[in-house]
Amino acid sequence: MAIKLPFADLLHQRDGRYTREMLLSPGGFGLGVVPDRSKPDATTPMTCGFCSTGCSLNIHLQDGAAVGLTPNTNYPVNLGMACPKGWEALNVLNSSERATTPLLRNQKGHLEPVSWDVAMGAFCSRFKQIQRDHGPESVAWLGTGQLATEELALLGAVAKFGMGMIHGDGNTRQCMATAVVAYKQSFGFDAPPYTYQDFEESDCMIFVGANVCIAHPILWERVMRNKRKPEIIVVDPRRTETAMNATQHLAIRPKSDLALFYGLAHILIENDWIDHDYIADHTNGFEEFAAHVKQFTPEIVAERTGLTVESLHRVARTIHERPRVSFWWTMGVNQSYEGVRAAQSLINLALITGNMGRPGTGANSITGQCNAMGSRLFSNTTGLLGGRDFTKAEDRATVANLLKIDVDRIPSVNSWAYPEILEGILAGKIKGLWVVATNPVHSWINQNQCRDILDRLDFLVVQDMYSTTETAREADLVLPAAAWGEKDGTFINSERRIGVIKKVSPAPGQALADFQIMRLVAHHWGCESLFREWRSPEDAFQILKRLSAGQPCDFTAIKDYQHLDNEGGIQWPCVAGASGGSAQSSEFTQRRLFEDGRYYHADGKAKLLFEMPRPMPEPPTKDYPMILLTGRGTAVQWHTQTRTGKSAVLNKLSPESIYVEVNPRDAREAGIQPHEWIAVESQRGRVRARAFVTNTVQPGQVFIPMHYDTANQLTDAVFDPYSRQPSYKACAVRIVRI
Ligand SMILES: Nc1nc2c(c(=O)[nH]1)N[C@H]1C(S)=C(S)[C@@H](COP(=O)(O)OP(=O)(O)OC[C@H]3O[C@@H](n4cnc5c(=O)[nH]c(N)nc54)[C@H](O)[C@@H]3O)O[C@H]1N2
Ligand SMILES: Nc1nc2c(c(=O)[nH]1)N[C@H]1C(S)=C(S)[C@@H](COP(=O)(O)OP(=O)(O)OC[C@H]3O[C@@H](n4cnc5c(=O)[nH]c(N)nc54)[C@H](O)[C@@H]3O)O[C@H]1N2
Ligand code: SF4
Ligand SMILES: [Mo]
């Protein structure tokens, strides 16, 4: 199957490590870590490409190509386990919907197959023309937390330093921006402090807006391995699978988290159940915080949250009595108009009770996508490479020096965040958009508005592994990408562990690894000399190491991909000489941050930050009397289902059509029968869905999973003021019979 590649010179054979077949197979780079092909039963480990748990899967190879997989038993994350998505990861690659050639919209308005040369010609001429007419900032990009870190870094570097863009952001805005800002403000750096071992070491785990059983099933397995008889407290308006397995479920009113956690702080302080030494030595702002929470009396908080005063006292007492308490949160916190302060209300509880830096403790945000953590550090979007700041001359000089580029190529202003990029399109300031590995037409908030905005673009490029995604169908140019399993690189999981992904399968047709696409763009744009050193993902990894030096995420002591494989992944920081930097294996396996109580602010202390809770932007009204919650539906469905929807097995395990969870009382009042098709309406849209009558939702609330393409027709585009993260999880709707 020798396909002639027009740009073979862009593929670099390194140390003879790529076999001829690998090199000539369409797309992708060769294996960074070469399995022994002489053995028929050779396997090679790699990190799963779905969720941020970062399980390791052993890929079984025949003649160097994947024929199956099993979970890795020797990996400190998953210990031999995988969820159905992991098991099916290879099977979603083979699909007739794969993008196999570039597609360019022709005069008749149809997407038509073209060569890479034509595609790159159109890409450069259209974007350059737009920049000439409207300025360099009139072309922007939207990236993802689902590419390898090397690819994200190259994308961000080519776009900003090569093509002169100013604005780029990614789907991590929809997901982790709140945690990023909360950590930065509180700790001085975006640093989730925990290691997964903490699930097994904790005496009390408090899960807030996190449905771990569904969204991170293998992390839940780790919780189940805890032998300390832990108290498991779940704070979620819904009686989720996770809540059903809790020892205490606080079914709070949507968006009353801030009141709840200030109320718990109130009780802890009143009873003197706090750690005075820790507060004095390691925090700032306690007096002000204590004064602030004084008004959050148990009675007031019970009223706001819909919980009983007794249940508040019970949780506070549990926090006090248990030696090791850990706080875990996900989208129920992050996706809120006051998410940053809600996340910080949890961080504050951990700080004032001294539940930081010890086994089984921590203020722990669980990430979502396989490489959200890589995008947080290296996507070069709203933060400069390596967790730096575009607005700081010193940071720009450091990066310019490390990359050997002219410092003037680095913008001195910050990117707009995702919602501002969309506003920029609406205002006619952004005319060209490059969308890589995300599907905004399905996943962005208030879908009809989003479609209308993207329609206004002069040129939309979508780089995806499938040509059929909702967003690809709107594109002027589709660039076919190799997928997980068809390319090399690294991911960083929720506990900051860096793990390797590899090419174990050829990409279909002319699809190329995103890394190669970025190199092609640089080549055709005429800026490839800036990226001479970025020959392959593994070369890029060495550049990333340099970029991490001296930062809290310093991982300069990791040698190379092979080293990562040998150690079962390695968590940052990993600095020579410091903890974890020695050659001893055991030191690489588990590491948590802040064991010395030193945070990244100049004075080494964490900040206690707080604010008055605000009312919901769109509370229920007479016309729209119910609150819509959205989120993950099943463990087998991934986001917009472009991937999981291709697996026959996963499709069998998930509901075929969109459904809405309705409480039996509301169903009765509206005369709705179970499984009946009903309409859910908000001020923005009307969605048909099957009624799933269930007690998992409270009266007055309904839940629709995000996996179906119409769900976001209902949601309301409001954002957290600090993180600009969309508030997907509460808007007003009504349900009606059809
Ligand atoms: N199977 C599967 N797993 C996934 C994903 C997937 O698509 N499918 N996606 C991955 C990604 S990117 C992410 S970000 C994670 C998300 O993981 P999670 O955040 O755990 O998942 P969600 O279902 O979005 O939201 C969690 C819970 O927040 C609750 N919630 C809503 N409003 C509130 C509120 O006001 N307060 C509180 N306390 N809770 C509230 C919802 O009822 C929901 O049960 O999952 C990751 N894992
Ligand atoms: N209502 C509601 N909406 C939500 C949420 C919610 O809870 N409620 N959650 C939000 C969250 S947390 C998230 S993270 C977002 C996710 O939203 P999206 O990022 O839009 O969802 P995905 O389906 O993961 O899209 C990833 C795209 O990348 C493509 N892809 C996969 N691998 C590769 C690759 O290697 N290269 C390239 N080039 N393409 C690839 C896939 O085919 C797919 O089209 O959704 C958000 N939207
Ligand atoms: S839990 Fe996440 S990382 Fe592990 S196998 Fe499932 S999808 Fe992959
Ligand atoms: Mo996410």
Short mmCIF file of C-alpha atoms in Angstrom, two decimals, residues 267-633:
data_model
loop_
_atom_site.label_atom_id
_atom_site.label_comp_id
_atom_site.label_asym_id
_atom_site.label_seq_id
_atom_site.Cartn_x
_atom_site.Cartn_y
_atom_site.Cartn_z
CA ILE A 267 -19.66 25.60 61.33
CA LEU A 268 -16.01 24.48 61.32
CA ILE A 269 -14.83 27.89 62.50
CA GLU A 270 -17.60 28.27 65.13
CA ASN A 271 -16.64 24.90 66.61
CA ASP A 272 -12.95 25.63 66.34
CA TRP A 273 -12.54 22.56 64.14
CA ILE A 274 -9.81 24.24 62.14
CA ASP A 275 -6.04 23.94 61.93
CA HIS A 276 -4.69 27.20 63.35
CA ASP A 277 -1.05 26.36 62.70
CA TYR A 278 -1.67 25.50 59.08
CA ILE A 279 -3.73 28.65 58.58
CA ALA A 280 -1.05 30.85 60.18
CA ASP A 281 1.92 29.27 58.43
CA HIS A 282 0.52 28.61 54.98
CA THR A 283 -2.41 30.90 54.16
CA ASN A 284 -3.35 34.55 53.74
CA GLY A 285 -6.75 36.14 54.26
CA PHE A 286 -8.18 34.02 57.07
CA GLU A 287 -9.56 36.91 59.15
CA GLU A 288 -11.46 38.28 56.19
CA PHE A 289 -12.70 34.83 55.20
CA ALA A 290 -13.93 34.09 58.73
CA ALA A 291 -15.76 37.43 58.80
CA HIS A 292 -17.31 36.65 55.40
CA VAL A 293 -18.66 33.21 56.35
CA LYS A 294 -20.14 34.48 59.63
CA GLN A 295 -23.34 35.39 57.81
CA PHE A 296 -23.71 31.85 56.39
CA THR A 297 -25.46 30.39 59.40
CA PRO A 298 -26.71 26.80 59.18
CA GLU A 299 -30.30 28.05 59.06
CA ILE A 300 -29.67 30.41 56.16
CA VAL A 301 -27.63 27.80 54.29
CA ALA A 302 -30.26 25.10 54.84
CA GLU A 303 -32.83 27.44 53.35
CA ARG A 304 -30.65 28.26 50.30
CA THR A 305 -29.51 24.72 49.58
CA GLY A 306 -32.68 22.83 50.41
CA LEU A 307 -30.72 20.66 52.87
CA THR A 308 -31.46 20.15 56.55
CA VAL A 309 -29.50 21.90 59.31
CA GLU A 310 -28.68 18.45 60.72
CA SER A 311 -27.13 17.25 57.47
CA LEU A 312 -24.87 20.33 57.43
CA HIS A 313 -23.69 19.62 60.97
CA ARG A 314 -23.15 15.99 60.08
CA VAL A 315 -20.87 16.82 57.15
CA ALA A 316 -18.93 19.38 59.18
CA ARG A 317 -18.48 16.87 61.98
CA THR A 318 -17.30 14.24 59.51
CA ILE A 319 -14.71 16.65 58.13
CA HIS A 320 -13.57 17.36 61.68
CA GLU A 321 -13.41 13.76 62.85
CA ARG A 322 -11.74 12.17 59.87
CA PRO A 323 -7.96 12.51 59.88
CA ARG A 324 -7.61 12.64 56.10
CA VAL A 325 -10.26 14.48 54.14
CA SER A 326 -10.08 15.04 50.40
CA PHE A 327 -12.26 17.34 48.27
CA TRP A 328 -12.87 16.38 44.63
CA TRP A 329 -14.74 18.38 42.06
CA THR A 330 -15.57 18.28 38.37
CA MET A 331 -18.10 19.95 36.05
CA GLY A 332 -20.89 20.54 38.58
CA VAL A 333 -18.50 23.15 39.99
CA ASN A 334 -16.49 24.30 36.96
CA GLN A 335 -19.42 24.86 34.60
CA SER A 336 -21.02 27.66 36.53
CA TYR A 337 -21.40 31.43 36.39
CA GLU A 338 -19.64 31.47 39.78
CA GLY A 339 -17.45 28.40 39.30
CA VAL A 340 -14.12 29.94 40.27
CA ARG A 341 -15.40 31.05 43.65
CA ALA A 342 -17.16 27.69 44.14
CA ALA A 343 -13.91 25.83 43.43
CA GLN A 344 -12.13 28.16 45.82
CA SER A 345 -14.74 27.55 48.50
CA LEU A 346 -13.58 23.92 48.41
CA ILE A 347 -9.91 24.89 48.32
CA ASN A 348 -10.57 27.07 51.39
CA LEU A 349 -12.11 24.17 53.31
CA ALA A 350 -9.04 22.02 52.61
CA LEU A 351 -6.71 24.85 53.66
CA ILE A 352 -8.42 25.86 56.91
CA THR A 353 -8.67 22.24 58.08
CA GLY A 354 -5.06 21.50 57.14
CA ASN A 355 -6.16 18.85 54.65
CA MET A 356 -3.38 19.53 52.17
CA GLY A 357 -0.10 17.88 51.28
CA ARG A 358 -0.72 14.70 53.27
CA PRO A 359 -1.80 11.30 51.91
CA GLY A 360 -5.55 11.13 51.32
CA THR A 361 -6.15 14.88 51.45
CA GLY A 362 -6.27 17.79 49.01
CA ALA A 363 -8.41 20.23 47.06
CA ASN A 364 -8.56 18.17 43.93
CA SER A 365 -10.04 19.08 40.57
CA ILE A 366 -10.50 16.01 38.39
CA THR A 367 -9.83 16.82 34.74
CA GLY A 368 -11.93 15.61 31.83
CA GLN A 369 -10.15 14.97 28.55
CA CYS A 370 -7.13 12.73 28.07
CA ASN A 371 -4.81 15.72 27.72
CA ALA A 372 -6.61 18.64 29.30
CA MET A 373 -3.57 18.99 31.57
CA GLY A 374 -1.22 19.16 28.59
CA SER A 375 -3.35 21.86 27.01
CA ARG A 376 -3.38 23.81 30.27
CA LEU A 377 0.42 24.04 30.23
CA PHE A 378 1.42 24.03 26.58
CA SER A 379 -1.40 25.08 24.23
CA ASN A 380 -0.02 28.64 24.06
CA THR A 381 -3.57 30.01 24.11
CA THR A 382 -4.39 32.19 27.11
CA GLY A 383 -1.13 31.23 28.80
CA LEU A 384 2.34 31.32 27.28
CA LEU A 385 4.11 27.96 26.85
CA GLY A 386 5.01 26.22 30.11
CA GLY A 387 2.47 27.99 32.33
CA ARG A 388 3.85 31.46 31.61
CA ASP A 389 2.29 34.85 30.97
CA PHE A 390 2.19 36.63 27.60
CA THR A 391 1.99 40.01 29.30
CA LYS A 392 5.31 39.54 31.15
CA ALA A 393 8.37 40.69 29.19
CA GLU A 394 10.57 38.37 31.21
CA ASP A 395 8.45 35.32 30.30
CA ARG A 396 8.46 36.29 26.62
CA ALA A 397 12.23 36.67 26.67
CA THR A 398 12.67 33.26 28.28
CA VAL A 399 10.50 31.51 25.73
CA ALA A 400 12.07 33.35 22.79
CA ASN A 401 15.47 32.33 24.05
CA LEU A 402 14.51 28.69 24.58
CA LEU A 403 12.89 28.45 21.15
CA LYS A 404 15.61 30.51 19.49
CA ILE A 405 13.09 32.84 17.91
CA ASP A 406 12.86 36.62 17.77
CA VAL A 407 11.06 37.86 20.90
CA ASP A 408 8.93 40.19 18.78
CA ARG A 409 7.16 37.14 17.39
CA ILE A 410 5.58 36.51 20.79
CA PRO A 411 2.41 38.57 21.34
CA SER A 412 2.56 40.75 24.45
CA VAL A 413 -1.18 40.58 24.95
CA ASN A 414 -3.34 37.66 26.01
CA SER A 415 -5.56 35.67 23.69
CA TRP A 416 -9.25 36.20 23.84
CA ALA A 417 -11.01 33.35 25.56
CA TYR A 418 -13.34 31.10 23.49
CA PRO A 419 -16.52 33.15 24.13
CA GLU A 420 -14.66 36.35 23.22
CA ILE A 421 -13.43 34.76 19.99
CA LEU A 422 -17.06 34.01 19.11
CA GLU A 423 -18.03 37.57 20.02
CA GLY A 424 -15.14 38.71 17.83
CA ILE A 425 -16.64 36.81 14.90
CA LEU A 426 -20.01 38.39 15.61
CA ALA A 427 -18.40 41.84 15.68
CA GLY A 428 -16.67 41.15 12.36
CA LYS A 429 -13.21 41.30 13.92
CA ILE A 430 -12.45 37.63 13.34
CA LYS A 431 -13.03 36.34 9.81
CA GLY A 432 -11.03 33.12 9.70
CA LEU A 433 -11.08 30.22 12.16
CA TRP A 434 -9.05 27.01 12.40
CA VAL A 435 -10.81 24.38 14.52
CA VAL A 436 -8.68 21.44 15.63
CA ALA A 437 -10.06 18.34 17.38
CA THR A 438 -13.17 19.85 18.83
CA ASN A 439 -16.78 19.93 17.69
CA PRO A 440 -18.24 23.28 18.78
CA VAL A 441 -21.39 23.09 16.65
CA HIS A 442 -22.49 20.28 18.96
CA SER A 443 -20.75 21.11 22.21
CA TRP A 444 -20.81 24.91 22.55
CA ILE A 445 -23.44 26.55 24.69
CA ASN A 446 -26.58 27.97 22.98
CA GLN A 447 -26.15 26.06 19.75
CA ASN A 448 -28.37 28.08 17.42
CA GLN A 449 -26.42 31.22 18.27
CA CYS A 450 -23.14 29.32 17.83
CA ARG A 451 -24.15 28.10 14.38
CA ASP A 452 -25.19 31.59 13.38
CA ILE A 453 -21.83 32.97 14.53
CA LEU A 454 -19.73 30.35 12.70
CA ASP A 455 -21.81 30.99 9.56
CA ARG A 456 -20.44 34.52 9.46
CA LEU A 457 -16.85 33.42 8.95
CA ASP A 458 -15.17 33.98 5.62
CA PHE A 459 -13.12 30.80 6.00
CA LEU A 460 -13.59 27.93 8.44
CA VAL A 461 -11.00 25.14 8.58
CA VAL A 462 -11.81 21.98 10.54
CA GLN A 463 -9.08 19.47 11.29
CA ASP A 464 -10.66 16.24 12.48
CA MET A 465 -10.38 12.48 12.20
CA TYR A 466 -13.94 12.28 10.79
CA SER A 467 -15.38 14.32 7.93
CA THR A 468 -18.92 14.00 9.26
CA THR A 469 -18.86 15.90 12.56
CA GLU A 470 -21.43 18.67 12.95
CA THR A 471 -18.61 21.21 12.66
CA ALA A 472 -16.77 19.55 9.76
CA ARG A 473 -19.98 19.70 7.75
CA GLU A 474 -19.94 23.49 8.08
CA ALA A 475 -16.28 23.82 7.07
CA ASP A 476 -14.81 25.42 3.98
CA LEU A 477 -11.80 23.16 4.31
CA VAL A 478 -11.52 19.83 6.14
CA LEU A 479 -8.05 18.54 7.03
CA PRO A 480 -8.01 14.77 7.66
CA ALA A 481 -6.22 13.88 10.87
CA ALA A 482 -4.70 10.67 12.13
CA ALA A 483 -6.19 9.62 15.46
CA TRP A 484 -5.02 8.26 18.78
CA GLY A 485 -3.32 4.96 17.90
CA GLU A 486 -2.04 6.38 14.64
CA LYS A 487 0.54 8.83 15.98
CA ASP A 488 3.10 9.48 18.72
CA GLY A 489 3.17 11.91 21.61
CA THR A 490 2.41 12.32 25.29
CA PHE A 491 -0.67 13.07 27.39
CA ILE A 492 -0.78 14.42 30.95
CA ASN A 493 -3.53 12.93 33.12
CA SER A 494 -5.45 14.38 36.07
CA GLU A 495 -2.74 13.57 38.63
CA ARG A 496 -0.10 15.30 36.43
CA ARG A 497 1.25 11.98 35.09
CA ILE A 498 2.86 12.15 31.67
CA GLY A 499 2.26 9.03 29.56
CA VAL A 500 3.08 8.03 26.00
CA ILE A 501 0.82 7.42 22.99
CA LYS A 502 2.12 5.64 19.91
CA LYS A 503 1.45 4.85 16.35
CA VAL A 504 0.29 1.26 16.29
CA SER A 505 -2.02 1.50 13.31
CA PRO A 506 -1.75 3.25 9.93
CA ALA A 507 -3.95 6.28 9.42
CA PRO A 508 -6.50 5.86 6.64
CA GLY A 509 -5.97 7.32 3.17
CA GLN A 510 -4.09 10.59 3.22
CA ALA A 511 -4.83 11.43 6.85
CA LEU A 512 -1.84 12.83 8.69
CA ALA A 513 -0.88 13.15 12.33
CA ASP A 514 -1.82 16.58 13.64
CA PHE A 515 1.88 17.14 14.30
CA GLN A 516 2.61 16.67 10.62
CA ILE A 517 -0.28 18.86 9.59
CA MET A 518 1.14 21.65 11.74
CA ARG A 519 4.55 21.15 10.12
CA LEU A 520 2.95 21.23 6.68
CA VAL A 521 1.20 24.47 7.56
CA ALA A 522 4.50 25.99 8.71
CA HIS A 523 6.13 24.82 5.49
CA HIS A 524 3.48 26.28 3.20
CA TRP A 525 3.10 29.45 5.27
CA GLY A 526 6.80 30.03 4.85
CA CYS A 527 7.77 29.98 8.52
CA GLU A 528 9.17 26.49 8.83
CA SER A 529 12.66 27.76 9.60
CA LEU A 530 11.30 28.80 13.02
CA PHE A 531 10.38 25.20 13.74
CA ARG A 532 13.43 23.45 12.45
CA GLU A 533 13.95 21.69 15.74
CA TRP A 534 10.40 20.34 15.88
CA ARG A 535 11.20 17.41 13.61
CA SER A 536 9.17 14.76 15.39
CA PRO A 537 7.02 14.49 18.50
CA GLU A 538 9.93 13.11 20.47
CA ASP A 539 12.12 16.04 19.44
CA ALA A 540 9.28 18.33 20.46
CA PHE A 541 9.17 16.57 23.83
CA GLN A 542 12.76 17.65 24.40
CA ILE A 543 11.73 21.24 23.62
CA LEU A 544 8.83 20.97 26.09
CA LYS A 545 11.27 19.81 28.75
CA ARG A 546 13.32 22.95 28.22
CA LEU A 547 10.18 25.06 28.38
CA SER A 548 9.24 23.48 31.70
CA ALA A 549 12.62 24.18 33.32
CA GLY A 550 12.35 26.27 36.46
CA GLN A 551 8.54 26.28 36.35
CA PRO A 552 6.44 24.43 38.95
CA CYS A 553 5.76 21.87 36.22
CA ASP A 554 9.48 21.27 35.62
CA PHE A 555 9.98 17.76 34.23
CA THR A 556 13.52 18.10 32.97
CA ALA A 557 14.58 14.87 34.71
CA ILE A 558 12.41 12.78 32.41
CA LYS A 559 14.76 11.47 29.77
CA ASP A 560 12.57 10.44 26.89
CA TYR A 561 9.53 8.39 25.87
CA GLN A 562 11.28 5.15 26.76
CA HIS A 563 11.89 6.47 30.26
CA LEU A 564 8.17 7.25 30.61
CA ASP A 565 7.29 3.74 29.48
CA ASN A 566 9.78 2.16 31.85
CA GLU A 567 8.44 4.04 34.86
CA GLY A 568 4.72 3.67 34.19
CA GLY A 569 4.37 7.35 33.38
CA ILE A 570 5.89 10.11 35.49
CA GLN A 571 4.16 12.97 37.31
CA TRP A 572 5.40 16.53 37.14
CA PRO A 573 7.41 17.98 38.74
CA CYS A 574 10.35 15.74 38.01
CA VAL A 575 13.59 17.61 38.60
CA ALA A 576 17.06 16.12 38.86
CA GLY A 577 18.21 15.99 42.45
CA ALA A 578 14.84 16.99 43.89
CA SER A 579 12.22 14.55 45.07
CA GLY A 580 11.34 12.15 42.31
CA GLY A 581 14.30 13.07 40.19
CA SER A 582 16.59 10.23 41.17
CA ALA A 583 17.01 7.16 39.07
CA GLN A 584 15.14 5.07 41.60
CA SER A 585 11.92 3.73 40.17
CA SER A 586 9.89 3.90 43.36
CA GLU A 587 10.38 7.65 43.51
CA PHE A 588 8.67 8.08 40.18
CA THR A 589 5.41 6.27 40.92
CA GLN A 590 3.39 8.53 43.25
CA ARG A 591 3.92 12.15 44.12
CA ARG A 592 1.66 14.85 45.56
CA LEU A 593 2.27 18.58 45.73
CA PHE A 594 2.55 20.94 48.73
CA GLU A 595 3.94 18.36 51.13
CA ASP A 596 6.10 21.18 52.51
CA GLY A 597 3.15 23.58 52.69
CA ARG A 598 4.80 26.00 50.28
CA TYR A 599 2.57 27.43 47.58
CA TYR A 600 3.66 29.25 44.44
CA HIS A 601 2.80 32.80 45.47
CA ALA A 602 5.83 34.98 46.23
CA ASP A 603 5.39 34.61 50.01
CA GLY A 604 4.87 30.85 49.71
CA LYS A 605 1.32 31.08 51.09
CA ALA A 606 -2.04 30.14 49.63
CA LYS A 607 -4.81 32.74 49.38
CA LEU A 608 -8.29 32.32 50.82
CA LEU A 609 -10.56 33.89 48.21
CA PHE A 610 -14.31 34.36 48.44
CA GLU A 611 -17.24 36.43 47.24
CA MET A 612 -20.96 36.79 47.82
CA PRO A 613 -23.00 34.18 45.96
CA ARG A 614 -25.06 35.57 43.10
CA PRO A 615 -28.52 34.55 41.92
CA MET A 616 -28.84 32.17 38.97
CA PRO A 617 -28.71 34.18 35.73
CA GLU A 618 -31.81 32.43 34.42
CA PRO A 619 -33.92 31.25 37.34
CA PRO A 620 -37.14 29.31 36.74
CA THR A 621 -40.15 31.46 35.91
CA LYS A 622 -43.87 30.91 35.43
CA ASP A 623 -43.31 30.17 31.73
CA TYR A 624 -40.16 28.12 32.19
CA PRO A 625 -40.64 26.61 35.64
CA MET A 626 -37.94 23.92 35.62
CA ILE A 627 -34.15 23.84 35.84
CA LEU A 628 -32.26 21.96 33.12
CA LEU A 629 -29.11 20.11 34.15
CA THR A 630 -26.80 18.62 31.53
CA GLY A 631 -23.76 16.34 31.69
CA ARG A 632 -22.50 12.83 31.00
CA GLY A 633 -25.12 10.14 30.46
#
